[in-house]
PDB file of C-alpha atoms in Angstrom:
ATOM      1  CA  MET A 298    -108.461  74.114 191.298  1.00  0.00           C
ATOM      2  CA  PRO A 299    -107.974  74.136 187.505  1.00  0.00           C
ATOM      3  CA  SER A 300    -109.748  71.288 185.748  1.00  0.00           C
ATOM      4  CA  GLN A 301    -107.297  71.282 182.815  1.00  0.00           C
ATOM      5  CA  PRO A 302    -103.577  70.385 182.969  1.00  0.00           C
ATOM      6  CA  LEU A 303    -101.257  73.376 183.334  1.00  0.00           C
ATOM      7  CA  THR A 304     -99.293  74.599 180.332  1.00  0.00           C
ATOM      8  CA  ASP A 305     -95.506  74.865 180.504  1.00  0.00           C
ATOM      9  CA  THR A 306     -95.655  78.634 181.087  1.00  0.00           C
ATOM     10  CA  GLU A 307     -98.294  78.193 183.789  1.00  0.00           C
ATOM     11  CA  LYS A 308     -96.069  75.628 185.489  1.00  0.00           C
ATOM     12  CA  GLN A 309     -93.199  78.126 185.335  1.00  0.00           C
ATOM     13  CA  LEU A 310     -95.337  80.756 187.046  1.00  0.00           C
ATOM     14  CA  ILE A 311     -96.444  78.370 189.796  1.00  0.00           C
ATOM     15  CA  ASP A 312     -92.828  77.323 190.324  1.00  0.00           C
ATOM     16  CA  ALA A 313     -91.775  80.983 190.549  1.00  0.00           C
ATOM     17  CA  TYR A 314     -94.538  81.678 193.056  1.00  0.00           C
ATOM     18  CA  ASN A 315     -93.502  78.746 195.242  1.00  0.00           C
ATOM     19  CA  THR A 316     -89.803  79.610 195.012  1.00  0.00           C
ATOM     20  CA  ILE A 317     -90.093  83.368 195.563  1.00  0.00           C
ATOM     21  CA  LEU A 318     -93.262  84.047 197.575  1.00  0.00           C
ATOM     22  CA  GLU A 319     -93.968  80.779 199.368  1.00  0.00           C
ATOM     23  CA  LYS A 320     -91.002  78.695 200.503  1.00  0.00           C
ATOM     24  CA  PRO A 321     -88.813  81.539 201.899  1.00  0.00           C
ATOM     25  CA  PHE A 322     -91.627  82.627 204.243  1.00  0.00           C
ATOM     26  CA  VAL A 323     -92.983  79.299 205.483  1.00  0.00           C
ATOM     27  CA  ASP A 324     -91.515  79.712 208.984  1.00  0.00           C
ATOM     28  CA  LYS A 325     -91.630  83.531 209.191  1.00  0.00           C
ATOM     29  CA  TYR A 326     -95.066  83.872 210.772  1.00  0.00           C
ATOM     30  CA  GLU A 327     -96.213  85.873 213.816  1.00  0.00           C
ATOM     31  CA  ASP A 328     -93.324  87.549 215.698  1.00  0.00           C
ATOM     32  CA  ARG A 329     -90.805  86.344 213.099  1.00  0.00           C
ATOM     33  CA  TRP A 330     -92.506  88.234 210.280  1.00  0.00           C
ATOM     34  CA  GLU A 331     -90.888  91.248 208.544  1.00  0.00           C
ATOM     35  CA  ASP A 332     -92.577  93.184 205.731  1.00  0.00           C
ATOM     36  CA  GLU A 333     -89.444  94.412 203.957  1.00  0.00           C
ATOM     37  CA  PRO A 334     -88.176  90.997 202.739  1.00  0.00           C
ATOM     38  CA  PHE A 335     -91.662  90.182 201.462  1.00  0.00           C
ATOM     39  CA  ASP A 336     -91.881  93.516 199.624  1.00  0.00           C
ATOM     40  CA  ARG A 337     -88.591  92.707 197.878  1.00  0.00           C
ATOM     41  CA  ALA A 338     -89.919  89.243 197.038  1.00  0.00           C
ATOM     42  CA  ILE A 339     -93.038  90.785 195.464  1.00  0.00           C
ATOM     43  CA  ASP A 340     -90.886  92.957 193.188  1.00  0.00           C
ATOM     44  CA  LEU A 341     -88.784  89.945 192.202  1.00  0.00           C
ATOM     45  CA  PHE A 342     -91.874  87.843 191.492  1.00  0.00           C
ATOM     46  CA  LYS A 343     -93.471  90.595 189.389  1.00  0.00           C
ATOM     47  CA  SER A 344     -90.323  90.768 187.281  1.00  0.00           C
ATOM     48  CA  ARG A 345     -90.180  86.998 186.900  1.00  0.00           C
ATOM     49  CA  ALA A 346     -93.892  86.832 185.976  1.00  0.00           C
ATOM     50  CA  GLN A 347     -93.298  89.419 183.223  1.00  0.00           C
ATOM     51  CA  GLU A 348     -90.391  87.360 181.878  1.00  0.00           C
ATOM     52  CA  ILE A 349     -92.597  84.260 181.763  1.00  0.00           C
ATOM     53  CA  GLY A 350     -95.355  86.196 179.981  1.00  0.00           C
ATOM     54  CA  PHE A 351     -97.886  87.092 182.698  1.00  0.00           C
ATOM     55  CA  ALA A 352     -98.780  90.772 183.007  1.00  0.00           C
ATOM     56  CA  ASP A 353    -101.264  89.796 185.724  1.00  0.00           C
ATOM     57  CA  PRO A 354    -100.143  86.575 187.465  1.00  0.00           C
ATOM     58  CA  PHE A 355    -103.344  86.471 189.498  1.00  0.00           C
ATOM     59  CA  GLU A 356    -105.308  85.504 186.402  1.00  0.00           C
ATOM     60  CA  LEU A 357    -103.779  82.082 187.042  1.00  0.00           C
ATOM     61  CA  LEU A 358    -103.084  82.244 190.781  1.00  0.00           C
ATOM     62  CA  SER A 359    -106.705  83.116 191.573  1.00  0.00           C
ATOM     63  CA  LYS A 360    -107.655  79.653 190.308  1.00  0.00           C
ATOM     64  CA  PHE A 361    -105.676  78.340 193.284  1.00  0.00           C
ATOM     65  CA  LYS A 362    -107.456  80.751 195.675  1.00  0.00           C
ATOM     66  CA  ILE A 363    -104.451  83.103 195.696  1.00  0.00           C
ATOM     67  CA  GLU A 364    -106.169  86.455 195.193  1.00  0.00           C
ATOM     68  CA  SER A 365    -103.574  89.186 195.823  1.00  0.00           C
ATOM     69  CA  TYR A 366    -100.159  89.941 197.276  1.00  0.00           C
ATOM     70  CA  GLU A 367    -101.814  91.257 200.418  1.00  0.00           C
ATOM     71  CA  THR A 368    -103.795  88.063 200.992  1.00  0.00           C
ATOM     72  CA  VAL A 369    -100.548  86.101 200.622  1.00  0.00           C
ATOM     73  CA  ARG A 370     -98.849  88.473 203.067  1.00  0.00           C
ATOM     74  CA  ALA A 371    -101.684  88.122 205.575  1.00  0.00           C
ATOM     75  CA  GLN A 372    -101.616  84.322 205.368  1.00  0.00           C
ATOM     76  CA  HIS A 373     -97.857  84.186 205.868  1.00  0.00           C
ATOM     77  CA  LYS A 374     -98.040  86.550 208.858  1.00  0.00           C
ATOM     78  CA  LYS A 375    -100.799  84.452 210.410  1.00  0.00           C
ATOM     79  CA  GLY A 376     -98.900  81.231 209.863  1.00  0.00           C
ATOM     80  CA  PRO A 377    -100.107  77.664 209.334  1.00  0.00           C
ATOM     81  CA  ALA A 378    -102.853  76.000 211.333  1.00  0.00           C
ATOM     82  CA  LEU A 379    -101.678  74.636 214.674  1.00  0.00           C
ATOM     83  CA  CYS A 380    -101.814  71.071 213.369  1.00  0.00           C
ATOM     84  CA  PHE A 381     -99.019  71.839 210.887  1.00  0.00           C
ATOM     85  CA  ARG A 382     -96.682  73.271 213.516  1.00  0.00           C
ATOM     86  CA  GLN A 383     -93.985  71.365 215.318  1.00  0.00           C
ATOM     87  CA  GLY A 384     -95.120  69.847 218.602  1.00  0.00           C
ATOM     88  CA  TRP A 385     -98.851  69.698 217.784  1.00  0.00           C
ATOM     89  CA  LYS A 386    -100.744  66.771 219.299  1.00  0.00           C
ATOM     90  CA  SER A 387    -104.125  65.578 218.109  1.00  0.00           C
ATOM     91  CA  PRO A 388    -106.906  65.704 220.735  1.00  0.00           C
ATOM     92  CA  ILE A 389    -107.866  62.105 219.920  1.00  0.00           C
ATOM     93  CA  LEU A 390    -104.469  60.594 220.750  1.00  0.00           C
ATOM     94  CA  GLY A 391    -105.041  57.854 223.323  1.00  0.00           C
ATOM     95  CA  THR A 392    -108.779  57.595 222.616  1.00  0.00           C
ATOM     96  CA  ARG A 393    -110.569  54.534 221.240  1.00  0.00           C
ATOM     97  CA  VAL A 394    -111.815  54.092 217.658  1.00  0.00           C
ATOM     98  CA  ASP A 395    -113.412  50.870 216.419  1.00  0.00           C
ATOM     99  CA  PRO A 396    -112.138  50.289 212.859  1.00  0.00           C
ATOM    100  CA  LEU A 397    -114.739  47.579 212.233  1.00  0.00           C
ATOM    101  CA  VAL A 398    -117.526  50.070 212.915  1.00  0.00           C
ATOM    102  CA  ILE A 399    -115.871  52.625 210.638  1.00  0.00           C
ATOM    103  CA  ALA A 400    -115.442  50.079 207.832  1.00  0.00           C
ATOM    104  CA  SER A 401    -119.004  48.811 208.218  1.00  0.00           C
ATOM    105  CA  LYS A 402    -120.365  52.299 207.480  1.00  0.00           C
ATOM    106  CA  CYS A 403    -118.330  52.599 204.275  1.00  0.00           C
ATOM    107  CA  GLU A 404    -118.673  50.981 200.873  1.00  0.00           C
ATOM    108  CA  HIS A 405    -115.847  48.671 199.823  1.00  0.00           C
ATOM    109  CA  LEU A 406    -114.341  49.650 196.460  1.00  0.00           C
ATOM    110  CA  ALA A 407    -111.071  47.741 196.089  1.00  0.00           C
ATOM    111  CA  GLY A 408    -108.451  45.657 197.851  1.00  0.00           C
ATOM    112  CA  PRO A 409    -108.800  43.048 200.598  1.00  0.00           C
ATOM    113  CA  GLU A 410    -111.937  42.960 202.727  1.00  0.00           C
ATOM    114  CA  PHE A 411    -111.212  44.204 206.247  1.00  0.00           C
ATOM    115  CA  THR A 412    -111.969  41.562 208.897  1.00  0.00           C
ATOM    116  CA  GLY A 413    -110.455  43.225 211.952  1.00  0.00           C
ATOM    117  CA  GLU A 414    -107.849  40.528 212.557  1.00  0.00           C
ATOM    118  CA  GLU A 415    -104.867  42.894 212.618  1.00  0.00           C
ATOM    119  CA  ARG A 416    -104.098  44.627 215.914  1.00  0.00           C
ATOM    120  CA  ILE A 417    -102.663  47.610 214.042  1.00  0.00           C
ATOM    121  CA  VAL A 418    -104.873  49.552 211.618  1.00  0.00           C
ATOM    122  CA  VAL A 419    -104.175  52.678 209.569  1.00  0.00           C
ATOM    123  CA  LEU A 420    -107.148  54.798 208.474  1.00  0.00           C
ATOM    124  CA  ASP A 421    -105.978  56.835 205.471  1.00  0.00           C
ATOM    125  CA  PHE A 422    -108.384  59.690 204.610  1.00  0.00           C
ATOM    126  CA  TRP A 423    -108.140  61.003 201.044  1.00  0.00           C
ATOM    127  CA  ALA A 424    -109.981  62.483 198.043  1.00  0.00           C
ATOM    128  CA  SER A 425    -109.500  61.989 194.311  1.00  0.00           C
ATOM    129  CA  TRP A 426    -108.984  65.725 193.668  1.00  0.00           C
ATOM    130  CA  CYS A 427    -106.101  65.899 196.168  1.00  0.00           C
ATOM    131  CA  ASP A 428    -102.700  65.802 194.416  1.00  0.00           C
ATOM    132  CA  PRO A 429    -100.772  64.993 197.628  1.00  0.00           C
ATOM    133  CA  CYS A 430    -103.160  62.055 198.159  1.00  0.00           C
ATOM    134  CA  LEU A 431    -102.260  60.685 194.737  1.00  0.00           C
ATOM    135  CA  GLN A 432     -98.571  61.193 195.496  1.00  0.00           C
ATOM    136  CA  ALA A 433     -98.960  59.379 198.814  1.00  0.00           C
ATOM    137  CA  GLY A 434    -100.737  56.366 197.291  1.00  0.00           C
ATOM    138  CA  PRO A 435     -97.605  54.489 196.186  1.00  0.00           C
ATOM    139  CA  GLU A 436     -95.861  55.155 199.521  1.00  0.00           C
ATOM    140  CA  VAL A 437     -98.827  53.899 201.524  1.00  0.00           C
ATOM    141  CA  SER A 438     -99.129  50.916 199.171  1.00  0.00           C
ATOM    142  CA  GLN A 439     -95.489  50.055 199.800  1.00  0.00           C
ATOM    143  CA  LEU A 440     -96.075  50.127 203.551  1.00  0.00           C
ATOM    144  CA  ALA A 441     -99.219  48.013 203.175  1.00  0.00           C
ATOM    145  CA  GLU A 442     -97.312  45.373 201.220  1.00  0.00           C
ATOM    146  CA  GLU A 443     -94.327  45.453 203.555  1.00  0.00           C
ATOM    147  CA  PHE A 444     -96.485  44.948 206.635  1.00  0.00           C
ATOM    148  CA  THR A 445     -99.024  42.514 205.141  1.00  0.00           C
ATOM    149  CA  GLY A 446    -100.580  40.405 207.887  1.00  0.00           C
ATOM    150  CA  GLN A 447     -99.377  42.786 210.592  1.00  0.00           C
ATOM    151  CA  VAL A 448    -101.052  46.079 209.676  1.00  0.00           C
ATOM    152  CA  ALA A 449    -104.378  46.716 207.910  1.00  0.00           C
ATOM    153  CA  PHE A 450    -104.501  49.824 205.710  1.00  0.00           C
ATOM    154  CA  LEU A 451    -107.959  51.273 205.022  1.00  0.00           C
ATOM    155  CA  GLY A 452    -108.046  54.099 202.497  1.00  0.00           C
ATOM    156  CA  ILE A 453    -111.228  56.061 203.208  1.00  0.00           C
ATOM    157  CA  ASN A 454    -112.362  58.327 200.379  1.00  0.00           C
ATOM    158  CA  ASN A 455    -114.606  61.336 200.940  1.00  0.00           C
ATOM    159  CA  GLU A 456    -114.856  63.856 198.102  1.00  0.00           C
ATOM    160  CA  SER A 457    -116.271  66.514 200.467  1.00  0.00           C
ATOM    161  CA  MET A 458    -113.619  66.158 203.148  1.00  0.00           C
ATOM    162  CA  PHE A 459    -113.553  69.906 203.832  1.00  0.00           C
ATOM    163  CA  GLN A 460    -117.347  70.353 203.632  1.00  0.00           C
ATOM    164  CA  LYS A 461    -120.399  69.044 205.438  1.00  0.00           C
ATOM    165  CA  GLY A 462    -121.553  65.545 204.573  1.00  0.00           C
ATOM    166  CA  ALA A 463    -119.804  63.106 202.277  1.00  0.00           C
ATOM    167  CA  ILE A 464    -120.142  62.489 198.589  1.00  0.00           C
ATOM    168  CA  THR A 465    -123.461  62.432 196.824  1.00  0.00           C
ATOM    169  CA  GLN A 466    -124.517  59.642 194.511  1.00  0.00           C
ATOM    170  CA  PRO A 467    -123.504  59.796 190.812  1.00  0.00           C
ATOM    171  CA  PRO A 468    -121.677  61.540 189.286  1.00  0.00           C
ATOM    172  CA  ASN A 469    -119.314  61.753 192.289  1.00  0.00           C
ATOM    173  CA  LEU A 470    -119.585  58.069 193.187  1.00  0.00           C
ATOM    174  CA  ASP A 471    -119.052  56.983 189.595  1.00  0.00           C
ATOM    175  CA  ARG A 472    -116.067  59.311 189.323  1.00  0.00           C
ATOM    176  CA  VAL A 473    -114.444  57.866 192.440  1.00  0.00           C
ATOM    177  CA  ILE A 474    -114.978  54.304 191.218  1.00  0.00           C
ATOM    178  CA  ALA A 475    -113.422  55.227 187.863  1.00  0.00           C
ATOM    179  CA  PHE A 476    -110.545  56.963 189.640  1.00  0.00           C
ATOM    180  CA  VAL A 477    -109.794  53.912 191.789  1.00  0.00           C
ATOM    181  CA  GLU A 478    -109.857  51.652 188.739  1.00  0.00           C
ATOM    182  CA  GLU A 479    -107.566  53.997 186.817  1.00  0.00           C
ATOM    183  CA  HIS A 480    -105.107  54.303 189.703  1.00  0.00           C
ATOM    184  CA  GLN A 481    -105.188  50.744 190.997  1.00  0.00           C
ATOM    185  CA  ASP A 482    -101.409  50.498 190.611  1.00  0.00           C
ATOM    186  CA  GLU A 483    -100.953  53.467 192.961  1.00  0.00           C
ATOM    187  CA  PHE A 484    -103.583  52.392 195.525  1.00  0.00           C
ATOM    188  CA  ARG A 485    -102.757  48.755 196.285  1.00  0.00           C
ATOM    189  CA  TYR A 486    -104.581  48.418 199.594  1.00  0.00           C
ATOM    190  CA  THR A 487    -108.147  48.365 200.878  1.00  0.00           C
ATOM    191  CA  ILE A 488    -110.117  51.317 199.512  1.00  0.00           C
ATOM    192  CA  LEU A 489    -113.445  52.330 201.050  1.00  0.00           C
ATOM    193  CA  ILE A 490    -115.788  55.220 200.335  1.00  0.00           C
ATOM    194  CA  ASP A 491    -117.480  57.093 203.167  1.00  0.00           C
ATOM    195  CA  ASN A 492    -121.266  56.926 203.381  1.00  0.00           C
ATOM    196  CA  ALA A 493    -123.590  59.756 202.322  1.00  0.00           C
ATOM    197  CA  GLU A 494    -123.688  61.148 205.862  1.00  0.00           C
ATOM    198  CA  GLY A 495    -119.897  61.326 206.107  1.00  0.00           C
ATOM    199  CA  PHE A 496    -119.765  58.956 209.084  1.00  0.00           C
ATOM    200  CA  ALA A 497    -116.033  58.181 208.969  1.00  0.00           C
ATOM    201  CA  LYS A 498    -115.105  61.794 208.327  1.00  0.00           C
ATOM    202  CA  ASP A 499    -117.195  63.090 211.235  1.00  0.00           C
ATOM    203  CA  ALA A 500    -116.321  60.272 213.642  1.00  0.00           C
ATOM    204  CA  VAL A 501    -112.557  60.338 213.116  1.00  0.00           C
ATOM    205  CA  TYR A 502    -111.132  62.934 210.724  1.00  0.00           C
ATOM    206  CA  LYS A 503    -113.011  65.962 212.071  1.00  0.00           C
ATOM    207  CA  THR A 504    -112.406  65.045 215.705  1.00  0.00           C
ATOM    208  CA  ALA A 505    -108.692  64.462 215.042  1.00  0.00           C
ATOM    209  CA  GLY A 506    -108.121  68.171 214.451  1.00  0.00           C
ATOM    210  CA  TYR A 507    -105.879  67.663 211.414  1.00  0.00           C
ATOM    211  CA  LYS A 508    -106.704  70.208 208.698  1.00  0.00           C
ATOM    212  CA  GLY A 509    -105.366  68.465 205.628  1.00  0.00           C
ATOM    213  CA  ILE A 510    -105.408  65.333 203.513  1.00  0.00           C
ATOM    214  CA  PRO A 511    -104.048  62.774 203.134  1.00  0.00           C
ATOM    215  CA  CYS A 512    -104.485  62.150 206.841  1.00  0.00           C
ATOM    216  CA  ALA A 513    -103.421  58.915 208.512  1.00  0.00           C
ATOM    217  CA  VAL A 514    -104.834  57.753 211.845  1.00  0.00           C
ATOM    218  CA  LEU A 515    -102.873  54.864 213.366  1.00  0.00           C
ATOM    219  CA  LEU A 516    -104.720  52.535 215.738  1.00  0.00           C
ATOM    220  CA  VAL A 517    -103.123  49.941 218.012  1.00  0.00           C
ATOM    221  CA  ASP A 518    -105.727  47.659 219.562  1.00  0.00           C
ATOM    222  CA  GLY A 519    -108.258  50.385 218.769  1.00  0.00           C
ATOM    223  CA  ILE A 520    -106.290  53.154 220.510  1.00  0.00           C
ATOM    224  CA  VAL A 521    -105.195  56.178 218.458  1.00  0.00           C
ATOM    225  CA  GLN A 522    -101.391  56.354 218.464  1.00  0.00           C
ATOM    226  CA  TYR A 523    -100.635  58.701 215.552  1.00  0.00           C
ATOM    227  CA  VAL A 524    -102.437  61.402 213.572  1.00  0.00           C
ATOM    228  CA  GLY A 525    -100.857  63.181 210.623  1.00  0.00           C
ATOM    229  CA  SER A 526     -99.472  62.763 207.155  1.00  0.00           C
ATOM    230  CA  PRO A 527     -99.006  59.220 205.835  1.00  0.00           C
ATOM    231  CA  ILE A 528     -95.867  60.490 204.103  1.00  0.00           C
ATOM    232  CA  ASP A 529     -92.422  60.595 205.706  1.00  0.00           C
ATOM    233  CA  THR A 530     -93.321  60.068 209.372  1.00  0.00           C
ATOM    234  CA  LEU A 531     -95.877  57.247 209.380  1.00  0.00           C
ATOM    235  CA  ARG A 532     -93.221  54.532 209.028  1.00  0.00           C
ATOM    236  CA  PRO A 533     -91.476  55.355 212.348  1.00  0.00           C
ATOM    237  CA  ALA A 534     -94.853  55.376 214.096  1.00  0.00           C
ATOM    238  CA  LEU A 535     -95.689  51.990 212.562  1.00  0.00           C
ATOM    239  CA  GLU A 536     -92.363  50.508 213.603  1.00  0.00           C
ATOM    240  CA  GLN A 537     -92.885  51.783 217.136  1.00  0.00           C
ATOM    241  CA  ALA A 538     -96.386  50.282 217.192  1.00  0.00           C
ATOM    242  CA  LEU A 539     -95.114  46.902 215.990  1.00  0.00           C
ATOM    243  CA  GLU A 540     -92.397  46.963 218.617  1.00  0.00           C
ATOM    244  CA  SER A 541     -94.941  47.775 221.317  1.00  0.00           C
ATOM    245  CA  ILE A 542     -97.190  44.811 220.535  1.00  0.00           C
ATOM    246  CA  SER A 543     -94.297  42.404 219.984  1.00  0.00           C
ATOM    247  CA  GLY A 544     -93.148  43.316 223.475  1.00  0.00           C
ATOM    248  CA  GLY A 545     -96.598  42.571 224.831  1.00  0.00           C
ATOM    249  CA  ARG A 546     -97.433  46.120 225.731  1.00  0.00           C
ATOM    250  CA  ASN A 547     -99.750  48.821 224.420  1.00  0.00           C
ATOM    251  CA  ASN A 548     -98.485  52.389 224.573  1.00  0.00           C
ATOM    252  CA  ASN A 549    -101.960  53.938 224.977  1.00  0.00           C
ATOM    253  CA  ASN A 550    -101.180  57.572 225.863  1.00  0.00           C
ATOM    254  CA  ASN A 551     -97.417  57.057 226.106  1.00  0.00           C
ATOM    255  CA  ASN A 552     -95.282  58.169 223.164  1.00  0.00           C
ATOM    256  CA  THR A 553     -98.310  58.938 220.993  1.00  0.00           C
ATOM    257  CA  ARG A 554     -97.481  61.113 218.031  1.00  0.00           C
ATOM    258  CA  SER A 555     -98.838  63.701 215.640  1.00  0.00           C
ATOM    259  CA  SER A 556     -97.216  64.887 212.456  1.00  0.00           C
ATOM    260  CA  SER A 557     -97.702  67.167 209.482  1.00  0.00           C
ATOM    261  CA  GLY A 558     -96.477  66.664 205.935  1.00  0.00           C
ATOM    262  CA  ARG A 559     -97.374  67.195 202.290  1.00  0.00           C
ATOM    263  CA  SER A 560    -101.126  67.692 202.125  1.00  0.00           C
ATOM    264  CA  SER A 561    -104.121  69.516 200.694  1.00  0.00           C
ATOM    265  CA  ARG A 562    -105.063  71.869 203.493  1.00  0.00           C
ATOM    266  CA  GLU A 563    -108.435  73.020 204.728  1.00  0.00           C
ATOM    267  CA  GLU A 564    -109.142  76.741 204.415  1.00  0.00           C
TER     268      GLU A 564
END
């Protein structure tokens, strides 16, 4: 990912790419794929890139791991990972996770200390380099404030979420601490950082089968009830969980849910 902010012309090119070569083909994978519409889209994008001022748009797109028209075509034909398709269910739904154990292996950075009093806990996996994670912060914070005393929100940072292990010591640790301080208005809930072995990532995120961040794991009395994006679809899952415990019942494997949403996705 580029380390410097995009210029206005670079933003125009990215917008053209998303509008012409990405969004129209999101659901056209496997047996729904046709080459001819994509070929026409390539010609349209080339023309638009020239208008913007890019003779070779891949000079910029390659920084986002978009190497050629054929790699884009191949990815579209293959389609998204199963976890981003409608009807996917995480393999850990209905299994038990102890949030106190998870929290005890992490370092506390900000927000309330987690004591385990709440019956409902949300583990929110994120990284500072993930734009969708930053976008999700205010939404998760709003939920945390709305359900104070009923639901505990634990934001678990791991800068190497898609790699082996967790973060190393400085400079990564210092950078995360600085990031949390800078964005404290966006992240207004408990923020933890995974340990050097990546305990939380390996114990929960990797076993959940979700290939993107932010990733929310909803626990009710320690039982996984939801795995997916914390944006858009977490609120209904939370409301269902609150209803289940107010009625004196625990859904366990019944009505458990998985969901996709805006995320940084694993290759």
